[in-house]
């Protein structure tokens, strides 16, 4: 066993030291293989039009840099460890162990995304940044266990996850999440995919003092939220999502409706909801791609040029709304390098006497390297 470990470590060292080496290593017997994964984003952005105190931001940044390994061992086991540098801090992202029950079913335990929203594919699904409603309502990774079923016509996922936070006294306050998602594909072939999905989630956190949902403008600078809603003494809340996706030839489209219903004792219950729809067309390229495992669109072939558009609407209580419209283009230089360019128009509305509107225009580009 020791010799096997030293063999793998030696191979890893040689891989990292050799510029033209492959980034996958394995033992001679093939019972353990390790594949390196990572990405980094080089962003540039500028606000268009009049400056203001909220979004007066221009410049460049290199954010959300990740490095990790995916391991497969003893035929049925897999694992992933991923470290991220973002917002001037280093943290773990994916950290899990999986077991393959058979060709269609597997279980996974550790720290990973719950089956809700589109963030499973990483920052900026097709666009430079996530849709504002997805950013606001899609939860972060949690510690938990889940069962996955994948076949040609179905994706079924169900799991239980922690919901912990640290209070002002530094004490861990633990709750739990029940989460599930079902996707059905009545049509799937090499050219066309049609799928429908639904994802309920229930969170019970009797000891958590509060929760906050923040709706940001979809720009690279953090802190550009136009509105947020917070609650004290939260007991439970539920999330829900319905979606549809259609791909045929060069055309892709997708729609999500998401919401939260919260039960706050001693106060009126409140609701947050919203939707986003997005579509793209390959100006250069033969076929829009689909990932059956994730149930999401995938990057097209290298040398493809994609034009795309998205509309996102968020409703925070009854008096605060935000709508953002994004148009853009993606060029996939090769399978490891792509460039994205987005123009974002964002409008927030506060329904008070006389009404208050805030509008922002933003131009943002991203060069993304991944492997």
CSV table of N, CA and C in Angstrom, one decimal, residues 67-160:
chain,number,residue,atom,x,y,z
A,67,UNK,N,-8.5,25.0,-7.8
A,67,UNK,CA,-7.7,23.9,-8.1
A,67,UNK,C,-8.1,22.7,-7.3
A,68,UNK,N,-8.2,21.5,-8.0
A,68,UNK,CA,-8.7,20.3,-7.3
A,68,UNK,C,-8.3,19.0,-8.0
A,69,UNK,N,-8.6,17.9,-7.3
A,69,UNK,CA,-8.4,16.6,-7.9
A,69,UNK,C,-9.7,15.8,-7.8
A,70,UNK,N,-9.9,15.0,-8.8
A,70,UNK,CA,-11.0,14.0,-8.8
A,70,UNK,C,-10.3,12.6,-8.9
A,71,UNK,N,-10.7,11.8,-7.9
A,71,UNK,CA,-10.0,10.4,-7.8
A,71,UNK,C,-11.1,9.3,-8.0
A,72,UNK,N,-10.7,8.3,-8.7
A,72,UNK,CA,-11.5,7.1,-8.9
A,72,UNK,C,-10.7,5.9,-8.4
A,73,UNK,N,-11.3,5.1,-7.5
A,73,UNK,CA,-10.5,4.0,-6.9
A,73,UNK,C,-11.4,2.8,-6.6
A,74,UNK,N,-10.8,1.6,-6.5
A,74,UNK,CA,-11.5,0.4,-6.2
A,74,UNK,C,-12.8,0.2,-7.0
A,75,UNK,N,-12.7,0.6,-8.3
A,75,UNK,CA,-13.8,0.4,-9.3
A,75,UNK,C,-15.1,1.2,-9.1
A,76,UNK,N,-15.6,1.2,-7.8
A,76,UNK,CA,-16.9,1.9,-7.6
A,76,UNK,C,-16.8,3.2,-6.8
A,77,UNK,N,-15.6,3.5,-6.3
A,77,UNK,CA,-15.5,4.7,-5.4
A,77,UNK,C,-15.0,5.9,-6.2
A,78,UNK,N,-15.4,7.1,-5.9
A,78,UNK,CA,-14.8,8.3,-6.4
A,78,UNK,C,-14.8,9.4,-5.3
A,79,UNK,N,-14.0,10.4,-5.6
A,79,UNK,CA,-13.9,11.5,-4.6
A,79,UNK,C,-13.4,12.8,-5.3
A,80,UNK,N,-13.8,13.9,-4.7
A,80,UNK,CA,-13.3,15.2,-5.2
A,80,UNK,C,-12.9,16.1,-4.1
A,81,UNK,N,-11.8,16.8,-4.3
A,81,UNK,CA,-11.4,17.8,-3.4
A,81,UNK,C,-11.0,19.1,-4.2
A,82,UNK,N,-11.7,20.2,-3.9
A,82,UNK,CA,-11.4,21.4,-4.7
A,82,UNK,C,-11.3,22.6,-3.7
A,83,UNK,N,-10.2,23.4,-3.9
A,83,UNK,CA,-9.9,24.6,-3.1
A,83,UNK,C,-10.1,25.8,-4.0
A,84,UNK,N,-10.6,26.8,-3.5
A,84,UNK,CA,-11.0,28.1,-4.2
A,84,UNK,C,-10.3,29.3,-3.6
A,85,UNK,N,-9.8,30.2,-4.4
A,85,UNK,CA,-9.4,31.5,-4.0
A,85,UNK,C,-10.4,32.5,-4.6
A,86,UNK,N,-11.2,33.2,-3.7
A,86,UNK,CA,-12.2,34.2,-4.2
A,86,UNK,C,-12.4,35.2,-3.1
A,87,UNK,N,-12.6,36.4,-3.4
A,87,UNK,CA,-12.9,37.5,-2.5
A,87,UNK,C,-11.9,37.6,-1.4
A,88,UNK,N,-10.6,37.4,-1.8
A,88,UNK,CA,-9.4,37.5,-1.0
A,88,UNK,C,-9.4,36.5,0.1
A,89,UNK,N,-10.0,35.3,-0.1
A,89,UNK,CA,-10.0,34.3,0.9
A,89,UNK,C,-9.8,32.9,0.2
A,90,UNK,N,-9.3,31.9,0.9
A,90,UNK,CA,-9.2,30.6,0.4
A,90,UNK,C,-10.1,29.7,1.2
A,91,UNK,N,-10.9,28.9,0.5
A,91,UNK,CA,-11.9,28.0,1.1
A,91,UNK,C,-12.0,26.7,0.3
A,92,UNK,N,-12.6,25.7,1.0
A,92,UNK,CA,-12.9,24.4,0.3
A,92,UNK,C,-14.3,24.6,-0.4
A,93,UNK,N,-14.4,24.0,-1.6
A,93,UNK,CA,-15.7,24.0,-2.3
A,93,UNK,C,-16.2,22.6,-2.3
A,94,UNK,N,-16.0,21.9,-3.4
A,94,UNK,CA,-16.4,20.5,-3.4
A,94,UNK,C,-15.5,19.6,-2.6
A,95,UNK,N,-16.1,18.8,-1.7
A,95,UNK,CA,-15.3,17.9,-0.8
A,95,UNK,C,-16.1,16.7,-0.5
A,96,UNK,N,-16.1,15.7,-1.4
A,96,UNK,CA,-17.0,14.6,-1.2
A,96,UNK,C,-16.5,13.2,-1.6
A,97,UNK,N,-17.2,12.2,-1.2
A,97,UNK,CA,-16.8,10.8,-1.6
A,97,UNK,C,-18.1,10.2,-2.2
A,98,UNK,N,-18.0,9.5,-3.3
A,98,UNK,CA,-19.1,8.9,-4.0
A,98,UNK,C,-18.9,7.4,-4.1
A,99,UNK,N,-20.1,6.7,-4.2
A,99,UNK,CA,-20.1,5.2,-4.4
A,99,UNK,C,-21.1,4.9,-5.5
A,100,UNK,N,-20.6,4.2,-6.6
A,100,UNK,CA,-21.4,3.8,-7.7
A,100,UNK,C,-22.1,2.5,-7.4
A,101,UNK,N,-23.5,2.5,-7.3
A,101,UNK,CA,-24.2,1.4,-7.0
A,101,UNK,C,-24.4,0.5,-8.2
A,102,UNK,N,-24.6,1.1,-9.4
A,102,UNK,CA,-24.7,0.4,-10.7
A,102,UNK,C,-24.6,1.5,-11.7
A,103,UNK,N,-24.9,1.2,-13.0
A,103,UNK,CA,-24.7,2.1,-14.1
A,103,UNK,C,-25.5,3.3,-14.0
A,104,UNK,N,-26.7,3.3,-13.3
A,104,UNK,CA,-27.6,4.4,-13.2
A,104,UNK,C,-27.7,5.1,-11.9
A,105,UNK,N,-27.2,4.4,-10.8
A,105,UNK,CA,-27.4,4.9,-9.4
A,105,UNK,C,-26.1,5.1,-8.7
A,106,UNK,N,-26.1,6.1,-7.9
A,106,UNK,CA,-24.9,6.4,-7.0
A,106,UNK,C,-25.3,7.2,-5.8
A,107,UNK,N,-24.4,7.1,-4.8
A,107,UNK,CA,-24.6,7.9,-3.6
A,107,UNK,C,-23.4,8.8,-3.4
A,108,UNK,N,-23.6,9.9,-2.7
A,108,UNK,CA,-22.5,10.9,-2.5
A,108,UNK,C,-22.7,11.5,-1.1
A,109,UNK,N,-21.5,11.6,-0.4
A,109,UNK,CA,-21.5,12.1,1.0
A,109,UNK,C,-20.4,13.2,1.1
A,110,UNK,N,-20.7,14.3,1.7
A,110,UNK,CA,-19.7,15.3,1.8
A,110,UNK,C,-20.2,16.7,1.7
A,111,UNK,N,-19.4,17.6,1.1
A,111,UNK,CA,-19.8,19.0,1.0
A,111,UNK,C,-19.9,19.3,-0.5
A,112,UNK,N,-21.2,19.6,-0.9
A,112,UNK,CA,-21.5,19.8,-2.4
A,112,UNK,C,-22.8,20.5,-2.5
A,113,UNK,N,-23.2,20.9,-3.7
A,113,UNK,CA,-24.4,21.6,-4.0
A,113,UNK,C,-25.7,20.7,-3.8
A,114,UNK,N,-26.7,21.3,-3.2
A,114,UNK,CA,-28.0,20.6,-3.2
A,114,UNK,C,-28.6,20.7,-4.6
A,115,UNK,N,-29.5,19.8,-4.9
A,115,UNK,CA,-30.1,19.8,-6.3
A,115,UNK,C,-31.2,20.9,-6.4
A,116,UNK,N,-30.7,22.1,-6.7
A,116,UNK,CA,-31.5,23.3,-6.9
A,116,UNK,C,-30.7,24.3,-7.6
A,117,UNK,N,-31.4,24.9,-8.6
A,117,UNK,CA,-30.7,26.0,-9.3
A,117,UNK,C,-29.7,25.5,-10.3
A,118,UNK,N,-29.0,26.4,-11.0
A,118,UNK,CA,-28.0,26.1,-12.0
A,118,UNK,C,-26.6,26.2,-11.6
A,119,UNK,N,-26.3,26.5,-10.3
A,119,UNK,CA,-24.9,26.7,-9.9
A,119,UNK,C,-24.0,25.5,-9.9
A,120,UNK,N,-24.6,24.3,-10.1
A,120,UNK,CA,-23.8,23.1,-10.1
A,120,UNK,C,-22.7,23.2,-11.2
A,121,UNK,N,-22.9,23.9,-12.3
A,121,UNK,CA,-21.9,24.0,-13.3
A,121,UNK,C,-20.9,25.1,-13.1
A,122,UNK,N,-21.1,25.9,-12.0
A,122,UNK,CA,-20.1,26.9,-11.6
A,122,UNK,C,-20.5,28.3,-12.0
A,123,UNK,N,-19.7,29.2,-11.6
A,123,UNK,CA,-20.0,30.6,-11.8
A,123,UNK,C,-20.3,31.0,-13.2
A,124,UNK,N,-21.4,31.7,-13.3
A,124,UNK,CA,-21.8,32.3,-14.6
A,124,UNK,C,-22.2,31.2,-15.7
A,125,UNK,N,-23.2,30.5,-15.4
A,125,UNK,CA,-23.7,29.5,-16.3
A,125,UNK,C,-24.1,30.1,-17.6
A,126,UNK,N,-23.2,29.9,-18.6
A,126,UNK,CA,-23.3,30.5,-20.0
A,126,UNK,C,-23.0,32.0,-20.0
A,127,UNK,N,-23.4,32.7,-19.0
A,127,UNK,CA,-23.1,34.1,-18.9
A,127,UNK,C,-21.9,34.4,-18.0
A,128,UNK,N,-21.5,35.7,-17.9
A,128,UNK,CA,-20.4,36.0,-17.0
A,128,UNK,C,-20.8,35.8,-15.6
A,129,UNK,N,-22.0,36.2,-15.2
A,129,UNK,CA,-22.5,36.1,-13.9
A,129,UNK,C,-23.9,35.3,-13.9
A,130,UNK,N,-24.2,34.8,-12.8
A,130,UNK,CA,-25.5,34.1,-12.6
A,130,UNK,C,-26.7,35.1,-12.8
A,131,UNK,N,-27.8,34.6,-13.1
A,131,UNK,CA,-29.0,35.4,-13.1
A,131,UNK,C,-29.3,35.9,-11.7
A,132,UNK,N,-29.8,37.1,-11.5
A,132,UNK,CA,-29.9,37.6,-10.1
A,132,UNK,C,-30.8,36.8,-9.2
A,133,UNK,N,-31.9,36.2,-9.8
A,133,UNK,CA,-32.8,35.4,-8.9
A,133,UNK,C,-32.2,34.1,-8.6
A,134,UNK,N,-31.4,33.5,-9.5
A,134,UNK,CA,-30.6,32.3,-9.1
A,134,UNK,C,-29.6,32.5,-8.1
A,135,UNK,N,-28.9,33.7,-8.2
A,135,UNK,CA,-27.9,34.0,-7.2
A,135,UNK,C,-28.5,34.2,-5.8
A,136,UNK,N,-29.7,34.8,-5.8
A,136,UNK,CA,-30.3,35.1,-4.5
A,136,UNK,C,-30.9,33.9,-3.8
A,137,UNK,N,-31.5,33.0,-4.6
A,137,UNK,CA,-32.3,31.9,-4.0
A,137,UNK,C,-31.6,30.5,-4.0
A,138,UNK,N,-30.6,30.3,-4.9
A,138,UNK,CA,-29.9,29.1,-4.9
A,138,UNK,C,-28.9,29.0,-3.7
A,139,UNK,N,-29.1,28.0,-2.9
A,139,UNK,CA,-28.2,27.9,-1.7
A,139,UNK,C,-26.8,27.5,-2.0
A,140,UNK,N,-25.9,27.8,-1.1
A,140,UNK,CA,-24.5,27.4,-1.3
A,140,UNK,C,-24.3,25.9,-1.0
A,141,UNK,N,-23.1,25.4,-1.1
A,141,UNK,CA,-22.8,24.1,-0.8
A,141,UNK,C,-23.1,23.8,0.7
A,142,UNK,N,-23.6,22.6,1.0
A,142,UNK,CA,-23.8,22.1,2.3
A,142,UNK,C,-23.2,20.7,2.6
A,143,UNK,N,-23.1,20.4,3.8
A,143,UNK,CA,-22.7,19.0,4.1
A,143,UNK,C,-23.9,18.1,4.2
A,144,UNK,N,-23.8,17.0,3.5
A,144,UNK,CA,-25.0,16.1,3.4
A,144,UNK,C,-24.7,14.9,2.7
A,145,UNK,N,-25.8,14.1,2.4
A,145,UNK,CA,-25.7,12.9,1.6
A,145,UNK,C,-26.9,12.9,0.6
A,146,UNK,N,-26.6,12.3,-0.6
A,146,UNK,CA,-27.6,12.3,-1.6
A,146,UNK,C,-27.6,11.1,-2.4
A,147,UNK,N,-28.7,10.7,-3.0
A,147,UNK,CA,-28.8,9.6,-3.9
A,147,UNK,C,-29.1,10.1,-5.3
A,148,UNK,N,-28.4,9.6,-6.3
A,148,UNK,CA,-28.5,10.1,-7.7
A,148,UNK,C,-29.0,9.0,-8.6
A,149,UNK,N,-29.9,9.2,-9.5
A,149,UNK,CA,-30.3,8.3,-10.5
A,149,UNK,C,-30.2,9.0,-11.9
A,150,UNK,N,-29.5,8.5,-12.8
A,150,UNK,CA,-29.4,9.1,-14.2
A,150,UNK,C,-29.7,8.0,-15.2
A,151,UNK,N,-30.6,8.3,-16.1
A,151,UNK,CA,-30.9,7.4,-17.2
A,151,UNK,C,-31.2,8.3,-18.4
A,152,UNK,N,-31.4,7.7,-19.6
A,152,UNK,CA,-31.7,8.5,-20.8
A,152,UNK,C,-32.9,9.4,-20.6
A,153,UNK,N,-33.9,9.0,-19.9
A,153,UNK,CA,-35.1,9.8,-19.8
A,153,UNK,C,-35.4,10.5,-18.4
A,154,UNK,N,-34.5,10.1,-17.4
A,154,UNK,CA,-34.8,10.7,-16.1
A,154,UNK,C,-33.5,11.0,-15.4
A,155,UNK,N,-33.6,12.1,-14.6
A,155,UNK,CA,-32.7,12.4,-13.5
A,155,UNK,C,-33.5,12.5,-12.2
A,156,UNK,N,-33.1,11.8,-11.2
A,156,UNK,CA,-33.8,11.9,-9.9
A,156,UNK,C,-32.7,12.0,-8.8
A,157,UNK,N,-32.9,13.0,-8.0
A,157,UNK,CA,-31.9,13.3,-6.9
A,157,UNK,C,-32.7,13.6,-5.6
A,158,UNK,N,-32.2,13.0,-4.5
A,158,UNK,CA,-32.8,13.3,-3.2
A,158,UNK,C,-31.7,13.3,-2.1
A,159,UNK,N,-31.8,14.2,-1.2
A,159,UNK,CA,-30.8,14.2,-0.1
A,159,UNK,C,-31.2,14.9,1.1
A,160,UNK,N,-30.4,14.8,2.1
A,160,UNK,CA,-30.6,15.5,3.4
A,160,UNK,C,-29.2,16.2,3.7
